[in-house]
Phi, psi and omega in degrees: 000320182298318180295318179297316181294321178295319178297317179297321180295318179295316180294323180296322179295323180290328183274352187273130176300136182299127174085357182281144175276101191246009180081182187214131177239119185245126171261112185263116180257149176224161179256132178287351179271358177247139183305135178304144180093343178271084183250157178290159179299317176301326179293314179296322178298314180298318181294320183287329184262355183290148174282334180207136175239127184235151177210128182279339184261110181291345180257014179304127185295345180282338190301313180301325182284327177291318179294322178297330178276003177085017180262121180278125180244127179266128176281107184201157176236078184287154175276168178299318180297316180298319180291317179298314180297325180294318186282328183292144178291149177287144180292140180278142178298328181274125183302327184274350184275147179286148177295156181217167175089021176298139185232163179247130176238137176245128176252116177277110187282158179272175180296330181273355181086177182234067187297321181296319180292312183292325176297319179295319177296320179296320179295316180297315182292323183284349182290334182078358182249357186246124170290132185244148171289168172298123179258132183220133172260111187247110175289120178274336176206150183242150172289135173275161174304134181090004184297329180292343175297329176296321177297318180299316179297319181294316180294318179298321179297319181291318180294320178300323182280330190251340185269124182299326180282309184296326186294341183246008180290151176240170176302319181296322178300323189267351188306315183294330180290328177299319178293314182299315181294325178294319178295321178294325175296315178300318180297320178295322178295313181295326180281347182069025182268105185293320180294317178293323179299315179298316182293316182290327173299321177296321180292322177293318178298322178300320179301318180297311182293322180297310179299320180295323180291323175297317180298331180296336182269358183294129184285338185258317183222067182287149169211161186243177178296332176293323177294321178297312180295319179299321180295318181287329175297313179298321180295315181298317180294316183294325183269005175236062180295341178282347177257316185252000181226208186259359179287163176238150176211117183262338185228162175302329179294322177297319179297315180298321179296318176302312184300313183294320179296314181294317181296320179297320179292323180292312188279336182051051182275145179279328184233152177292345179273350179298135178090355177278117182291120183282349182277354181287164180306150189303313181295319178296321178296315180298318180294321180295316178297320179297321179296314179299315182294317181294321178298324180274000180074029183256127174251105185213035180287119183286145176263143180190170181264151176109163184296330180300315180289328177294316178296321178299314180298320178296319180296317179296317180296318179296316181297320179295331180273001179086018180248132176280113185296326179297314179295318181297318179292322178297319178296318178295322179294325176297315178298321178298318179299316179297320180297321178297316180297321178296319178297332178277357182084017180252151176288145176294149178212160180300151178290126175224157178274119181243337182284132176238111183278174184298323181295320180292322177299322178294321179295318182297333180281354188272344181162199183218091177234108185066035182102329176202102185305313185284354179265007180062033179076014181305314182276354182275000000 
């Protein structure tokens, strides 16, 4: 709709006689992601000074607020011709007299736009034979950054209520998908695939919103996605005193020191190993423990026989050298995979997941949510 209206406005300017008082036609757009009534000052000015305000949708959420402000809104669906004729000044009976009575009309557009109206205005303006009023597309409210997250929450709420599969999921049901989606995100990062990265970030975000929506239904300790977001906002502010407070940090090391001090005070942990998830992959676990120990100045790498202790020593050494052993091994494993394929007489190719187990086949048969409803968006 915006493109059509802009085109109509450009064409109208070309068709308008220079210097003539031709009236004004304003198409006022609003965002459903912004609370009704929160309009820009130019929008309120246009509404208050207009000779006529029209709206085709009797349920437009802006209407109660406009009426409360004393603005009369007419429920009507005018044609392009009717609006142009309304705004244009009436011809004067005296041939030498200038036209008078130019008027301003504001059309409050619906969420779906007014394509029929804008198409009609574009046709009139593009004919070259029609004097047009000033046409203006006026945004009454704009989406803020992150506004589409509101859409995601709304869609997730609807799916949770209406989808037979989604409606009965629990945190335990979805736990494995969080791991799978995270691994797929890592794979997209390692492959340098920007399109896949964008998609996998969306799948990880879906897991967060999905879990928050499930938590909202808990009868004993419910919380919502707003509580989740509020908690991380408070954490970020509290752990960045050099950004939101009076502390200073000149280097990344200073920032890390702030973070660790604040986190230690928050968590009140007895050991530097507290809070390290033991379920993560072995090399990643070893590297995380090594990082915690090195930060605390602790040298406690155990000596022992067997490949496990050898791998542990390598992981600790890699972490001290600034290398993530898990990432390094994954890169080497990719190269190993390619070498195997070459030995088999096959061309090397990127690592992709091709195996589909019986459980996944069963999930795929369950619906369509993000490509597979029953897969918790795994294929989405």
